[in-house]
PDB file of C-alpha atoms in Angstrom:
ATOM      1  CA  UNK A   1      72.946  49.433  26.334  1.00 83.00           C
ATOM      2  CA  UNK A   2      72.926  51.359  29.588  1.00 84.00           C
ATOM      3  CA  UNK A   3      69.116  51.449  29.505  1.00 84.00           C
ATOM      4  CA  UNK A   4      69.047  47.669  29.997  1.00 85.00           C
ATOM      5  CA  UNK A   5      70.921  47.796  33.312  1.00 86.00           C
ATOM      6  CA  UNK A   6      69.004  47.772  36.579  1.00 86.00           C
ATOM      7  CA  UNK A   7      70.504  49.775  39.450  1.00 84.00           C
ATOM      8  CA  UNK A   8      71.103  48.284  42.883  1.00 84.00           C
ATOM      9  CA  UNK A   9      71.560  51.722  44.423  1.00 79.00           C
ATOM     10  CA  UNK A  10      68.347  53.593  45.209  1.00 74.00           C
ATOM     11  CA  UNK A  11      69.758  57.103  44.830  1.00 75.00           C
ATOM     12  CA  UNK A  12      72.417  58.900  42.824  1.00 74.00           C
ATOM     13  CA  UNK A  13      73.716  62.380  43.537  1.00 81.00           C
ATOM     14  CA  UNK A  14      72.954  64.530  40.529  1.00 84.00           C
ATOM     15  CA  UNK A  15      75.803  66.945  41.237  1.00 88.00           C
ATOM     16  CA  UNK A  16      78.201  64.042  40.683  1.00 87.00           C
ATOM     17  CA  UNK A  17      76.256  62.853  37.629  1.00 87.00           C
ATOM     18  CA  UNK A  18      76.297  66.326  36.049  1.00 89.00           C
ATOM     19  CA  UNK A  19      80.039  66.665  36.684  1.00 91.00           C
ATOM     20  CA  UNK A  20      80.611  63.323  34.967  1.00 90.00           C
ATOM     21  CA  UNK A  21      78.454  64.367  32.013  1.00 90.00           C
ATOM     22  CA  UNK A  22      80.724  67.402  31.571  1.00 91.00           C
ATOM     23  CA  UNK A  23      83.858  65.280  31.856  1.00 91.00           C
ATOM     24  CA  UNK A  24      82.661  62.582  29.461  1.00 90.00           C
ATOM     25  CA  UNK A  25      81.449  65.088  26.865  1.00 89.00           C
ATOM     26  CA  UNK A  26      85.038  66.325  26.470  1.00 91.00           C
ATOM     27  CA  UNK A  27      86.215  62.967  25.102  1.00 90.00           C
ATOM     28  CA  UNK A  28      86.354  62.082  21.435  1.00 88.00           C
ATOM     29  CA  UNK A  29      84.327  59.023  20.441  1.00 85.00           C
ATOM     30  CA  UNK A  30      87.468  56.861  20.528  1.00 89.00           C
ATOM     31  CA  UNK A  31      88.650  58.397  23.802  1.00 91.00           C
ATOM     32  CA  UNK A  32      85.281  57.862  25.455  1.00 89.00           C
ATOM     33  CA  UNK A  33      85.198  54.243  24.322  1.00 89.00           C
ATOM     34  CA  UNK A  34      88.655  53.645  25.798  1.00 93.00           C
ATOM     35  CA  UNK A  35      87.739  55.449  29.042  1.00 93.00           C
ATOM     36  CA  UNK A  36      84.615  53.320  29.483  1.00 92.00           C
ATOM     37  CA  UNK A  37      86.497  50.102  28.677  1.00 93.00           C
ATOM     38  CA  UNK A  38      88.845  50.864  31.578  1.00 94.00           C
ATOM     39  CA  UNK A  39      85.879  51.257  33.939  1.00 93.00           C
ATOM     40  CA  UNK A  40      83.859  48.099  33.509  1.00 95.00           C
ATOM     41  CA  UNK A  41      80.536  48.057  35.302  1.00 95.00           C
ATOM     42  CA  UNK A  42      80.229  45.014  37.588  1.00 96.00           C
ATOM     43  CA  UNK A  43      77.050  43.122  36.696  1.00 96.00           C
ATOM     44  CA  UNK A  44      75.039  40.380  38.351  1.00 96.00           C
ATOM     45  CA  UNK A  45      72.580  38.466  36.178  1.00 97.00           C
ATOM     46  CA  UNK A  46      69.416  38.153  38.226  1.00 95.00           C
ATOM     47  CA  UNK A  47      65.986  36.592  37.923  1.00 91.00           C
ATOM     48  CA  UNK A  48      64.548  36.497  34.399  1.00 90.00           C
ATOM     49  CA  UNK A  49      68.071  37.131  33.050  1.00 93.00           C
ATOM     50  CA  UNK A  50      67.994  40.830  33.936  1.00 94.00           C
ATOM     51  CA  UNK A  51      71.336  42.613  34.379  1.00 95.00           C
ATOM     52  CA  UNK A  52      71.895  44.439  37.678  1.00 95.00           C
ATOM     53  CA  UNK A  53      74.805  46.850  38.064  1.00 94.00           C
ATOM     54  CA  UNK A  54      76.451  46.761  41.473  1.00 94.00           C
ATOM     55  CA  UNK A  55      78.750  49.792  41.110  1.00 93.00           C
ATOM     56  CA  UNK A  56      79.483  52.793  38.848  1.00 91.00           C
ATOM     57  CA  UNK A  57      75.902  54.053  39.053  1.00 88.00           C
ATOM     58  CA  UNK A  58      76.946  57.694  38.586  1.00 89.00           C
ATOM     59  CA  UNK A  59      78.936  56.917  35.455  1.00 90.00           C
ATOM     60  CA  UNK A  60      76.116  54.854  33.931  1.00 89.00           C
ATOM     61  CA  UNK A  61      73.604  57.602  34.630  1.00 88.00           C
ATOM     62  CA  UNK A  62      75.975  60.209  33.163  1.00 90.00           C
ATOM     63  CA  UNK A  63      76.244  58.171  29.966  1.00 89.00           C
ATOM     64  CA  UNK A  64      72.462  57.938  29.825  1.00 85.00           C
ATOM     65  CA  UNK A  65      71.783  61.608  30.635  1.00 81.00           C
ATOM     66  CA  UNK A  66      74.628  62.958  28.556  1.00 74.00           C
ATOM     67  CA  UNK A  67      73.365  61.266  25.399  1.00 66.00           C
ATOM     68  CA  UNK A  68      76.750  59.601  24.958  1.00 68.00           C
ATOM     69  CA  UNK A  69      75.435  56.870  22.675  1.00 69.00           C
ATOM     70  CA  UNK A  70      74.073  54.968  25.662  1.00 73.00           C
ATOM     71  CA  UNK A  71      76.673  52.183  25.642  1.00 83.00           C
ATOM     72  CA  UNK A  72      78.834  51.074  28.535  1.00 91.00           C
ATOM     73  CA  UNK A  73      81.043  48.056  29.142  1.00 94.00           C
ATOM     74  CA  UNK A  74      80.522  45.575  31.910  1.00 95.00           C
ATOM     75  CA  UNK A  75      81.858  42.436  33.494  1.00 96.00           C
ATOM     76  CA  UNK A  76      79.527  39.723  34.721  1.00 96.00           C
ATOM     77  CA  UNK A  77      80.475  38.881  38.306  1.00 97.00           C
ATOM     78  CA  UNK A  78      77.782  36.247  38.958  1.00 97.00           C
ATOM     79  CA  UNK A  79      74.842  34.600  37.270  1.00 97.00           C
ATOM     80  CA  UNK A  80      71.926  34.182  39.652  1.00 95.00           C
ATOM     81  CA  UNK A  81      69.281  33.887  36.931  1.00 94.00           C
ATOM     82  CA  UNK A  82      68.191  30.524  38.356  1.00 92.00           C
ATOM     83  CA  UNK A  83      66.926  32.227  41.526  1.00 86.00           C
ATOM     84  CA  UNK A  84      63.388  33.498  41.942  1.00 80.00           C
TER      85      UNK A  84
END
Protein backbone atom coordinates (compact mmCIF):
# COMPACT_ATOMS: atom_id res chain seq x y z
CA UNK A 1 0.00 0.00 0.00
CA UNK A 2 1.23 3.46 -0.91
CA UNK A 3 0.34 4.69 2.58
CA UNK A 4 3.07 2.46 4.03
CA UNK A 5 5.86 4.12 2.04
CA UNK A 6 7.94 6.87 3.62
CA UNK A 7 9.14 9.63 1.29
CA UNK A 8 12.78 10.68 1.08
CA UNK A 9 11.88 13.89 -0.73
CA UNK A 10 10.64 16.71 1.48
CA UNK A 11 8.44 18.40 -1.12
CA UNK A 12 6.34 17.45 -4.12
CA UNK A 13 4.96 19.87 -6.68
CA UNK A 14 1.19 19.61 -6.59
CA UNK A 15 0.79 20.80 -10.18
CA UNK A 16 2.68 17.69 -11.27
CA UNK A 17 0.74 15.50 -8.83
CA UNK A 18 -2.62 16.81 -10.07
CA UNK A 19 -1.59 16.26 -13.70
CA UNK A 20 -0.67 12.66 -12.86
CA UNK A 21 -3.98 12.13 -11.07
CA UNK A 22 -5.76 13.18 -14.28
CA UNK A 23 -3.58 10.91 -16.40
CA UNK A 24 -3.93 7.88 -14.12
CA UNK A 25 -7.70 8.28 -13.78
CA UNK A 26 -8.04 7.70 -17.54
CA UNK A 27 -6.72 4.14 -17.28
CA UNK A 28 -8.89 1.08 -16.84
CA UNK A 29 -8.13 -1.00 -13.75
CA UNK A 30 -6.07 -3.43 -15.85
CA UNK A 31 -4.34 -0.62 -17.73
CA UNK A 32 -3.44 1.19 -14.52
CA UNK A 33 -2.04 -1.99 -13.01
CA UNK A 34 0.15 -2.55 -16.07
CA UNK A 35 1.27 1.11 -16.11
CA UNK A 36 2.30 0.95 -12.45
CA UNK A 37 4.10 -2.38 -12.93
CA UNK A 38 6.28 -0.71 -15.57
CA UNK A 39 7.20 2.06 -13.13
CA UNK A 40 8.45 0.28 -10.04
CA UNK A 41 9.15 2.50 -7.07
CA UNK A 42 12.71 2.03 -5.79
CA UNK A 43 12.58 1.18 -2.08
CA UNK A 44 15.14 1.04 0.70
CA UNK A 45 14.21 -0.89 3.83
CA UNK A 46 15.30 1.26 6.74
CA UNK A 47 15.35 1.10 10.52
CA UNK A 48 12.47 -0.81 12.11
CA UNK A 49 11.78 -2.40 8.70
CA UNK A 50 10.11 0.72 7.33
CA UNK A 51 10.00 1.15 3.54
CA UNK A 52 11.45 4.38 2.12
CA UNK A 53 10.81 5.34 -1.50
CA UNK A 54 13.77 6.99 -3.20
CA UNK A 55 12.06 8.07 -6.44
CA UNK A 56 8.62 8.40 -8.11
CA UNK A 57 7.26 10.55 -5.28
CA UNK A 58 4.84 12.39 -7.59
CA UNK A 59 3.38 9.16 -8.93
CA UNK A 60 2.95 7.66 -5.45
CA UNK A 61 1.24 10.80 -4.21
CA UNK A 62 -1.02 10.85 -7.29
CA UNK A 63 -2.08 7.28 -6.57
CA UNK A 64 -2.81 8.25 -2.97
CA UNK A 65 -4.65 11.50 -3.78
CA UNK A 66 -6.48 10.14 -6.78
CA UNK A 67 -8.04 7.32 -4.78
CA UNK A 68 -6.64 4.80 -7.25
CA UNK A 69 -6.91 1.86 -4.86
CA UNK A 70 -3.75 2.97 -3.08
CA UNK A 71 -1.49 0.22 -4.44
CA UNK A 72 1.82 0.66 -6.20
CA UNK A 73 4.62 -1.71 -7.15
CA UNK A 74 8.15 -1.41 -5.91
CA UNK A 75 11.58 -2.94 -6.07
CA UNK A 76 13.74 -3.24 -2.97
CA UNK A 77 17.15 -1.76 -3.76
CA UNK A 78 18.75 -2.26 -0.32
CA UNK A 79 17.91 -3.54 3.13
CA UNK A 80 19.37 -1.32 5.83
CA UNK A 81 16.97 -2.46 8.56
CA UNK A 82 19.94 -3.46 10.74
CA UNK A 83 20.99 0.19 11.06
CA UNK A 84 19.79 2.47 13.83
